[in-house]
Coordinates of C-alpha atoms in Angstrom, one line a residue:
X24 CA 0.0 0.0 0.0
X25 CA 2.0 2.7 -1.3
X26 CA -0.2 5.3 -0.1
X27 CA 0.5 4.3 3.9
X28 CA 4.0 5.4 5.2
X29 CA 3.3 3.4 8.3
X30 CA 6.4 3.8 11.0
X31 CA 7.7 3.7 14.3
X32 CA 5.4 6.9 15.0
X33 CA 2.6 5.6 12.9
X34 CA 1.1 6.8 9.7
X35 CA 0.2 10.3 9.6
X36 CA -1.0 12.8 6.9
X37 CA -3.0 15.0 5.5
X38 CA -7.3 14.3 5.5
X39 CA -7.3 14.2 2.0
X40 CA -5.1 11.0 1.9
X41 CA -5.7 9.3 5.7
X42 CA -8.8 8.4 4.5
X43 CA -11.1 5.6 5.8
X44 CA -10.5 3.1 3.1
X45 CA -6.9 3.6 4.2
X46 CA -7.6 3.8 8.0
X47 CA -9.5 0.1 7.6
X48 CA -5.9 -1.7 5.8
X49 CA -4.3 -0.7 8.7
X50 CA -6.7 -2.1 11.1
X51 CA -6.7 -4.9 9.3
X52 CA -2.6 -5.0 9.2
X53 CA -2.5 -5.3 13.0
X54 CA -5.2 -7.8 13.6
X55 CA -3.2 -9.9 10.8
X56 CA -0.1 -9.3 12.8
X57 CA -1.4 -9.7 16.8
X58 CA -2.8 -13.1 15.3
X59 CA 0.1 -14.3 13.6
X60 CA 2.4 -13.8 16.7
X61 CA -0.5 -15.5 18.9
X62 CA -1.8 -12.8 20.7
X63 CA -5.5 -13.3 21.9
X64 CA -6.1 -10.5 24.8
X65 CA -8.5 -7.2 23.8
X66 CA -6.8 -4.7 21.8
X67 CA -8.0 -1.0 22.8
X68 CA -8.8 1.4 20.1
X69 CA -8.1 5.3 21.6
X70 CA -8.5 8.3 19.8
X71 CA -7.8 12.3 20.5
X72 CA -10.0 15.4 20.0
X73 CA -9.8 15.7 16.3
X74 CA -13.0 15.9 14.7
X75 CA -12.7 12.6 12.6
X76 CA -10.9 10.7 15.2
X77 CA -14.1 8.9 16.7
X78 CA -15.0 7.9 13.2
X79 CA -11.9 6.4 12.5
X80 CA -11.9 4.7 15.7
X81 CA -15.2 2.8 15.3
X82 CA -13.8 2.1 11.9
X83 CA -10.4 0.1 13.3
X84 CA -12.6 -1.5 16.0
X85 CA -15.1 -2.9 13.8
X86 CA -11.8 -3.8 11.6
X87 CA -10.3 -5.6 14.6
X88 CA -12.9 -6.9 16.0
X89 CA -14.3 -8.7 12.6
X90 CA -10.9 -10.4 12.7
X91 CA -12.0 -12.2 16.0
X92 CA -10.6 -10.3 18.6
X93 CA -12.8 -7.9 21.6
X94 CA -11.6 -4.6 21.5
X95 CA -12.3 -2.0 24.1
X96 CA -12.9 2.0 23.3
X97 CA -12.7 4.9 25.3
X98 CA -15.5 6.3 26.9
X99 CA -14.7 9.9 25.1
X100 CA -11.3 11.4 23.5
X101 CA -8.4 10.7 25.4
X102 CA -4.7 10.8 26.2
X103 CA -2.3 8.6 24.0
X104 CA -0.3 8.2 27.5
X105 CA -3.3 7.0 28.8
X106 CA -4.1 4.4 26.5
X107 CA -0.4 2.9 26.6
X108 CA -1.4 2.4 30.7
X109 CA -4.4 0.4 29.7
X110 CA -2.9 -1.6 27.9
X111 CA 0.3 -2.9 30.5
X112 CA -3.0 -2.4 33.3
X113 CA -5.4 -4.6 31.5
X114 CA -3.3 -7.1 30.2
X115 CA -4.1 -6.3 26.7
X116 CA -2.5 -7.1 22.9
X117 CA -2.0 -3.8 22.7
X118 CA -3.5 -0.9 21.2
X119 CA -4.3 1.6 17.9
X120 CA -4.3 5.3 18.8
X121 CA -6.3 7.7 16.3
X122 CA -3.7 11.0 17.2
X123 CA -2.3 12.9 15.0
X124 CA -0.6 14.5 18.2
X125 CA 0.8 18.4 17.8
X126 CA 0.5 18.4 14.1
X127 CA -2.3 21.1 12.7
X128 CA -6.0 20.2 12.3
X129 CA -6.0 19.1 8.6
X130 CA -4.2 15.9 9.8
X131 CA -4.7 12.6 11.6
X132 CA -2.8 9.6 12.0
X133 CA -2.5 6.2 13.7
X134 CA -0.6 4.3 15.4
X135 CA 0.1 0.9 17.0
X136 CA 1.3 0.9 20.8
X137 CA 2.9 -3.1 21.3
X138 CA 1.5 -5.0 24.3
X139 CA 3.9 -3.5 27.4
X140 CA 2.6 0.1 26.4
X141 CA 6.3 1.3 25.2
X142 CA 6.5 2.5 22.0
X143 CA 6.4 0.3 19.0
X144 CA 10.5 -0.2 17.4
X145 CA 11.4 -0.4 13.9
X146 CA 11.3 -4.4 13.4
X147 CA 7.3 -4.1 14.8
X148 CA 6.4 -1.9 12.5
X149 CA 8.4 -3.0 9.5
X150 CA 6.3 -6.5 10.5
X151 CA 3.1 -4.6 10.2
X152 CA 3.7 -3.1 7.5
X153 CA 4.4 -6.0 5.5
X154 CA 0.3 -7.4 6.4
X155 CA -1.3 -3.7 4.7
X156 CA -4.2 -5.7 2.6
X157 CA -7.7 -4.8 2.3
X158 CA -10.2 -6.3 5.2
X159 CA -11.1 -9.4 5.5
X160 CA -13.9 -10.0 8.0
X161 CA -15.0 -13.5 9.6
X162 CA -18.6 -14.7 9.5
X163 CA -20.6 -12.2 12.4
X164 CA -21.0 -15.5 14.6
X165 CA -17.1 -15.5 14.6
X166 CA -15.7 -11.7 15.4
X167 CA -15.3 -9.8 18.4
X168 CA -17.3 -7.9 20.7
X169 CA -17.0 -3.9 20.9
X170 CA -17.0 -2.3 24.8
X171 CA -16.6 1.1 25.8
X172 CA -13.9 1.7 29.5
X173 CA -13.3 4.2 31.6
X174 CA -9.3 4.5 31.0
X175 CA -9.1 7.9 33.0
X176 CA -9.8 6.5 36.4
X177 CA -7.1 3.8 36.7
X178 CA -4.4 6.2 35.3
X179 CA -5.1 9.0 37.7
X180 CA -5.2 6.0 41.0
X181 CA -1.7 4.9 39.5
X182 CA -0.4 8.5 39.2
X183 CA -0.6 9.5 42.7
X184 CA 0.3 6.0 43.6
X185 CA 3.6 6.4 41.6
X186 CA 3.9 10.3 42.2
X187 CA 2.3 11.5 45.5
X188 CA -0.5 14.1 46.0
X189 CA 1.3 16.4 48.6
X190 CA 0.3 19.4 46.4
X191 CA -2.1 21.2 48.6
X192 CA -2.1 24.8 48.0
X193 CA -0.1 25.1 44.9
X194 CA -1.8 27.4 42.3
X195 CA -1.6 25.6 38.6
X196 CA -2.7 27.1 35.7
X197 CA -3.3 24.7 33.3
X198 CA -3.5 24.8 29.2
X199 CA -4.9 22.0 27.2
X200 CA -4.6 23.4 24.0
X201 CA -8.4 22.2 23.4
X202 CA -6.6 19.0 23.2
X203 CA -7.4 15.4 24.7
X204 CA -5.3 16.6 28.5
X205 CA -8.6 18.3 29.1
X206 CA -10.8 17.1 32.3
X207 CA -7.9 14.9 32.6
X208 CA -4.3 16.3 33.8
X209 CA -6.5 19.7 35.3
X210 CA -8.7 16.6 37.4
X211 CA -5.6 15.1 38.5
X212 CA -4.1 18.0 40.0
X213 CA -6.8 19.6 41.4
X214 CA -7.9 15.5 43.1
X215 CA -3.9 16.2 44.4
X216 CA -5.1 19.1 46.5
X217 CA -4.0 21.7 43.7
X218 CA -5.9 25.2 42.8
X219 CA -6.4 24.6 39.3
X220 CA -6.6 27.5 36.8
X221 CA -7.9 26.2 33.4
X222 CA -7.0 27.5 30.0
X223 CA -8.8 26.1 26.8
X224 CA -10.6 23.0 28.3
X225 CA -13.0 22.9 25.7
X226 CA -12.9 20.7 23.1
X227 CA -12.4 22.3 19.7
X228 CA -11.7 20.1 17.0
X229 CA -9.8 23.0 15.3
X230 CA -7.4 23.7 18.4
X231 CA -8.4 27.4 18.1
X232 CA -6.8 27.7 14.4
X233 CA -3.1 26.4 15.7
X234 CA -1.1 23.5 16.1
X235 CA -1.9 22.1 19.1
X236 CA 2.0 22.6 20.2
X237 CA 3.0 23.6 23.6
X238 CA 5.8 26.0 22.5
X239 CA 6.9 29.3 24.1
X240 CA 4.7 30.8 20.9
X241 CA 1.4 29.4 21.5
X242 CA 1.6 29.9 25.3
X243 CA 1.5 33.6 25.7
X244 CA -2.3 32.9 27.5
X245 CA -0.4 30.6 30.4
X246 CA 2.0 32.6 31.3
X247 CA -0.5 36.2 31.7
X248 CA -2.7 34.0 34.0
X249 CA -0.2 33.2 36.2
X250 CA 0.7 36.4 36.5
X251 CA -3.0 37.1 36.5
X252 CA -3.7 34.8 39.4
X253 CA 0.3 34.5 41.2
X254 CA 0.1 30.9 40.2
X255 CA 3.2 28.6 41.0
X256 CA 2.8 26.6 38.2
X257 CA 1.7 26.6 34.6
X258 CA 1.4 23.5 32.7
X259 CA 0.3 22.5 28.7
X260 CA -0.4 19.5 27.2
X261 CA 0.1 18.6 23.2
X262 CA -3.4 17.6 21.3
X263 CA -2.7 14.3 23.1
X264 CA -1.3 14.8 26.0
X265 CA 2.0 12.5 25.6
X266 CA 4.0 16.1 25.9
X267 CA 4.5 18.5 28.8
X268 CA 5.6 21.9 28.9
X269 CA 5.7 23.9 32.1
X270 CA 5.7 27.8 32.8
X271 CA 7.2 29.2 36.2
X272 CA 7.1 32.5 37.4
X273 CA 10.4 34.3 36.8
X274 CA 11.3 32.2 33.8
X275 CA 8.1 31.8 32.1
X276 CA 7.7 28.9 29.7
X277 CA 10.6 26.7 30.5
X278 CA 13.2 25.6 28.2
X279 CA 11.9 21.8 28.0
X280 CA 16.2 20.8 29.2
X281 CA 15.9 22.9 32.2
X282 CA 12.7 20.9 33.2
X283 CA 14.2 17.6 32.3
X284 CA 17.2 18.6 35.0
X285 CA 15.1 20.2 37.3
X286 CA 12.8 16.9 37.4
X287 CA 15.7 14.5 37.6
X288 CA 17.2 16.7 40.3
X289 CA 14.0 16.1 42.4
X290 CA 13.8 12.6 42.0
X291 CA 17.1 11.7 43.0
X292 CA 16.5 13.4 46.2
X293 CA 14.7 10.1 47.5
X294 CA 15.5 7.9 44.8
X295 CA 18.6 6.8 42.5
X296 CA 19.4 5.9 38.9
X297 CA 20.5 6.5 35.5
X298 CA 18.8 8.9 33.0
X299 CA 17.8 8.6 29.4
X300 CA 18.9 11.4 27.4
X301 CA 18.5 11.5 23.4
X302 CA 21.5 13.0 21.5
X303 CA 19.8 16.3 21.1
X304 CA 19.4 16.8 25.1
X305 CA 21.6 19.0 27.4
X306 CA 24.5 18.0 29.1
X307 CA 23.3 19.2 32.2
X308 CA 21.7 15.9 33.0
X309 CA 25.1 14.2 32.3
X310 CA 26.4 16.8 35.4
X311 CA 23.7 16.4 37.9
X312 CA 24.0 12.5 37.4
X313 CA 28.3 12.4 38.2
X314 CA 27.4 14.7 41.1
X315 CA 24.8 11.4 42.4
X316 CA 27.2 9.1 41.2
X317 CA 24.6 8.1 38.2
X318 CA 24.9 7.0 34.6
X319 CA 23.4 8.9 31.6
X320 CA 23.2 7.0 28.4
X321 CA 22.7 8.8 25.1
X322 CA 20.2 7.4 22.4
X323 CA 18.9 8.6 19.0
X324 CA 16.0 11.0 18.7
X325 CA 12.7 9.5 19.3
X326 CA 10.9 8.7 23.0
X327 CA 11.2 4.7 21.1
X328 CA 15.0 4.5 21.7
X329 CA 14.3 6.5 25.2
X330 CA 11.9 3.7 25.7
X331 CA 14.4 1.0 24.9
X332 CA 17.2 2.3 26.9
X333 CA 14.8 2.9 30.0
X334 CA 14.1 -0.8 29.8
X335 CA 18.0 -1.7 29.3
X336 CA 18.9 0.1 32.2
X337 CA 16.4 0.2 35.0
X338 CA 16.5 4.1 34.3
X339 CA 14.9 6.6 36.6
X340 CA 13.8 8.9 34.3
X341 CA 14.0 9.1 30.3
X342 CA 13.2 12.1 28.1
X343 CA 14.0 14.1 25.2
X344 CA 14.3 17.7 24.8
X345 CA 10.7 18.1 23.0
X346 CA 9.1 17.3 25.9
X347 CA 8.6 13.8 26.3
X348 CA 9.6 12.1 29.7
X349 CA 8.6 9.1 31.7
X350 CA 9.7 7.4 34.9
X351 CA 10.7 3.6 36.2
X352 CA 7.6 2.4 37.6
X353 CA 5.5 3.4 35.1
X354 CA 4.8 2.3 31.1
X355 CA 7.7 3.6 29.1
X356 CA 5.8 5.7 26.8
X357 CA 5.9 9.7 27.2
X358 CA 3.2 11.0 29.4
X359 CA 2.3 14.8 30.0
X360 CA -0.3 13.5 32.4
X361 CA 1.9 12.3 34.5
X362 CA 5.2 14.6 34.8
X363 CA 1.8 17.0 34.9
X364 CA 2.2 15.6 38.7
X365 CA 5.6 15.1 38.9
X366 CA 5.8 19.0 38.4
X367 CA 3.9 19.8 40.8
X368 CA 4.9 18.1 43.4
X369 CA 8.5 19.1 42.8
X370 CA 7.0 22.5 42.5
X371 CA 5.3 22.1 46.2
X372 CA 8.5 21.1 47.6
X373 CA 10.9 23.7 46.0
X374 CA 9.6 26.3 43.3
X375 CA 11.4 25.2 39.8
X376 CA 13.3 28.7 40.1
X377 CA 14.4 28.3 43.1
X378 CA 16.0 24.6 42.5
X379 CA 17.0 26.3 38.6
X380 CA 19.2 28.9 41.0
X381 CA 20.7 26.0 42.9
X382 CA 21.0 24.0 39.7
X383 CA 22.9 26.9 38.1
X384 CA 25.2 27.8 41.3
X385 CA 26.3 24.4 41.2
X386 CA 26.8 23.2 37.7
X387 CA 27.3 26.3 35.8
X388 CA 24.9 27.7 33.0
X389 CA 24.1 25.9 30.2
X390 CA 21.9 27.3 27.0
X391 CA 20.5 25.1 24.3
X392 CA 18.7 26.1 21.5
X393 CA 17.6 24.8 17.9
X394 CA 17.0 26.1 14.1
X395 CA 15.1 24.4 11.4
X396 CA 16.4 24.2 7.6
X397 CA 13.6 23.4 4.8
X398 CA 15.1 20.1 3.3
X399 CA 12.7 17.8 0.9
X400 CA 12.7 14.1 2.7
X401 CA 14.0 12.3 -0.4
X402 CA 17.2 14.6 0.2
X403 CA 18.0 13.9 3.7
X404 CA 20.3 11.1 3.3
X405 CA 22.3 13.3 0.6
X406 CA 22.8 15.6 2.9
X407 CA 23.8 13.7 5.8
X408 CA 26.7 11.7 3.6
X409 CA 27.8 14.9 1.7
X410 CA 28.3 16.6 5.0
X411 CA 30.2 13.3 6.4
X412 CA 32.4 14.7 3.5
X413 CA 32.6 18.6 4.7
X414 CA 33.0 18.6 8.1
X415 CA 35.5 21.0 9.4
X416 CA 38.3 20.9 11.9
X417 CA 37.0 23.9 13.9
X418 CA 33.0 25.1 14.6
X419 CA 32.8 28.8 15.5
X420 CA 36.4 28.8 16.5
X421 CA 36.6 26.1 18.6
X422 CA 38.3 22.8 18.4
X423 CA 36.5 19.4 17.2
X424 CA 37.0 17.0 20.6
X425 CA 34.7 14.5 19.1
X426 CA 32.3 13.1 16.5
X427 CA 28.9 11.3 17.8
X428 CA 27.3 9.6 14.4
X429 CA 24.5 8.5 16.3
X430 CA 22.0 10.6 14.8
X431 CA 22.9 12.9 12.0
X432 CA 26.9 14.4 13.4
X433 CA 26.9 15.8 16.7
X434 CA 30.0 17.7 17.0
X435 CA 31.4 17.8 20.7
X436 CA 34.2 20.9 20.8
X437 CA 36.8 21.5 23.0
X438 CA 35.2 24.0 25.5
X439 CA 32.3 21.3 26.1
X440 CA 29.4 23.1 24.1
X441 CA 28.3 21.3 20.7
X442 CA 26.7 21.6 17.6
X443 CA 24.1 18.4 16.6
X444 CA 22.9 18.6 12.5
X445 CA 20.7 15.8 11.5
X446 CA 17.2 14.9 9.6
X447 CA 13.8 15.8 11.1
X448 CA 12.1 12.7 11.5
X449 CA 8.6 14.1 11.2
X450 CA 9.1 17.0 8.5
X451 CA 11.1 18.1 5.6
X452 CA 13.7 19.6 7.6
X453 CA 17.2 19.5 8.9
X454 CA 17.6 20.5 12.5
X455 CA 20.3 22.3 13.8
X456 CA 20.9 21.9 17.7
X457 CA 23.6 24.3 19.9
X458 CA 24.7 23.9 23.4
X459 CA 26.8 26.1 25.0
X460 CA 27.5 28.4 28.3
X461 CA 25.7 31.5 27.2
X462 CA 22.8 32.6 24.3
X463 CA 25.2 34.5 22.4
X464 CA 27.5 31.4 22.3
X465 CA 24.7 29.4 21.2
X466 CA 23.6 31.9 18.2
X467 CA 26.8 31.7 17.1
X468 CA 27.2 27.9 16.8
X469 CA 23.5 27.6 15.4
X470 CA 24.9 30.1 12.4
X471 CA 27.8 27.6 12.4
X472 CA 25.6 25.4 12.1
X473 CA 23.2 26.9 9.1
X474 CA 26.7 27.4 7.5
X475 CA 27.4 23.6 7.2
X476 CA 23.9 22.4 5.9
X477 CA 23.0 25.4 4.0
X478 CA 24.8 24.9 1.0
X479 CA 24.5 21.1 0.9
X480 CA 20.4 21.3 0.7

């Protein structure tokens, strides 16, 4: 089916191609595949607020479910985060999620979690891939039966199992982004004892006209009403709630490395481990983890190899710079529900500027920033080997220390900041990532940066 691009993310697109038809072979793909590797449990079938999701929900569910197996639905739009916990909770075969996540209105997408809720890796995918056919339904007497769950209930019990509730007092705004978080992260922290403030909690299949992207752009709103009501804490969700981004009063929308440390920097107060850091994260986790006597280990891009790694090495935490973390103890799939209440309680304990000042005292400054170059997808792998050819001895002045080919060229200089250029995985695009001690720094090797790629695309 040349028309599905289904990978490790999915298969998204625009609604003039992820059409119904097409939605149904991949329904079909999965039962084919859950069957052939003997799996029997329900499957669940979630979706987000997107005005066609529910459609294309009860589509895949009657797919699955004429294929023999019972598959469970939401009992409204929901989470993605919350649908990977069903799945390790309820003991299922895993699950489809209708999300086209922070990408704008005129798309949707799906995508197939495995059965221990982590995201699904390449050789899954390449499986299913290889069963895209047309439907083939059993006799009625044969197929599936069709039941809608609460999946909100269990995840919020586990939550404040996993993360505490000692957040009485704190002031939260919170910003769903008309997205799928809505009635579900706000209920969370305000059954944790939190004053919750609430920002777009309507659903609006539209997202307001925007990407439903919690990015410092879109969040002008969060951070006026916490100034509006001297809240502690802002949160936003993505359209499905698998992201987190967090505002605090002097700083305002956090730089999503700064939250990653800041989080990790909590939890090793009363826990210990290593942290999962893809190759386009800050160093500062690496610091805060010698200072515990930890282990950071560095993947590719994507929460998939987070996932992996977390799962290699009993980590505490795992995350990526764009806002997608988990913890040990829970399913290792991103969840902005979650570190929703991780924030906060690290929030009640120590305000995030407060523990940023201490953070800062003690391991220095550390600015990381990011620039995007238009590149067509069928001329990313040009790129990336003609700059294998062009790399220079020096970036911006400095020394080359090192090379790191594990995504794209990361190039580690002698002062200890770095330059990362490699493929967007989700649009035509090469990304350029800095990391230095200051912003100027960081401008400077992102223009390094532009320099390299520029002429190549």
């Amino acid at each position: 089916m040349d028309e599905i691009s289904f990978g490790t993310d999915g298969w998204r697109a625009t609604l003039d191609t992820f059409t119904d038809d097409r939605v149904r072979v991949v329904g079909q793909a999965v039962a084919d595949y859950l069957e052939d590797e003997g799996f029997t449990a329900p499957v669940l079938v979630g979706y987000d607020a997107r005005e066609t999701s529910p459609g294309f929900a009860e589509s895949l569910a009657e797919v699955v479910a004429g294929n023999g197996f019972d598959v469970l639905l939401p009992e409204r739009d929901c989470p993605t985060p919350l649908v990977a916990y069903a799945i390790a909770d309820r003991g299922l075969s895993g699950a489809l999620m209708v999300t086209a996540s922070h990408n704008p209105p005129e798309y949707n997408g799906v995508k197939f979690i495995p059965s221990d809720g982590a995201p699904a890796l390449p050789e899954v995918t390449d499986a299913v891939s290889d069963y895209l056919a047309e439907p083939d339904l059993r006799p009625e007497s044969e197929r599936g039966t069709i039941e809608r769950i609460d999946v909100v209930s269990p995840h919020a019990d586990h939550a404040i199992d996993l993360v505490g509730d000692d957040i009485s007092g704190l002031t939260v705004v919170y910003d769903a982004m008309h997205g799928s978080g809505r009635g579900v992260t706000d209920a969370l922290l305000e059954s944790a004892g939190a004053d919750v403030i609430r920002l777009r909690c309507e659903r609006d299949a539209d997202f307001g006209g925007i990407s439903p992207e919690p990015s410092a752009e879109y969040l002008d709103g969060l951070v006026e009403a916490m100034d509006e009501h001297d809240a502690d804490l802002g949160v936003a969700n993505d359209g499905d709630a698998d992201r987190i981004a967090i505002a605090t009063p002097d700083r305002g929308v956090l730089d999503e490395n700064l939250f990653f440390a800041a989080v990790y920097d909590y939890l090793l107060e009363s826990d210990s481990g290593p942290a999962i850091r893809t190759v386009s994260t800050t160093f500062l986790i690496d610091r805060i983890a010698e200072a515990h006597g930890e282990d950071v280990f560095e993947t590719a891009v994507g929460f998939k190899w987070v996932a992996d790694a977390m799962r290699e090495h009993d980590a505490l935490i795992g995350g990526e710079e764009s806002g997608g973390f988990s913890i040990r103890g829970h399913v290792r799939e991103k969840d902005g529900v979650l570190m929703a209440l991780l924030a906060a309680c690290a929030a009640a304990e120590e305000g995030f500027d407060a523990r940023l000042d201490r953070i800062s005292e003690e391991f220095g400054d550390i600015v990381a920033d990011k620039i995007s170059i238009d590149c067509p997808d069928s001329e990313k792998a040009r790129v990336i080997d003609e700059l294998d050819d062009e790399l220079p001895e020096t970036v911006a002045g400095r020394d080359i220390a090192k090379v790191v080919t594990l995504d794209g060229f990361k190039l580690l200089l002698d002062d200890g900041s770095w330059v990362l250029v490699r493929p967007s995985g989700t649009e035509p695009k090469m990304r350029v990532y800095a990391e230095a001690g200051s912003a100027d720094a960081v401008a400077t090797l992102l223009d390094a940066g532009r320099d390299l790629v520029e002429p190549l695309v």
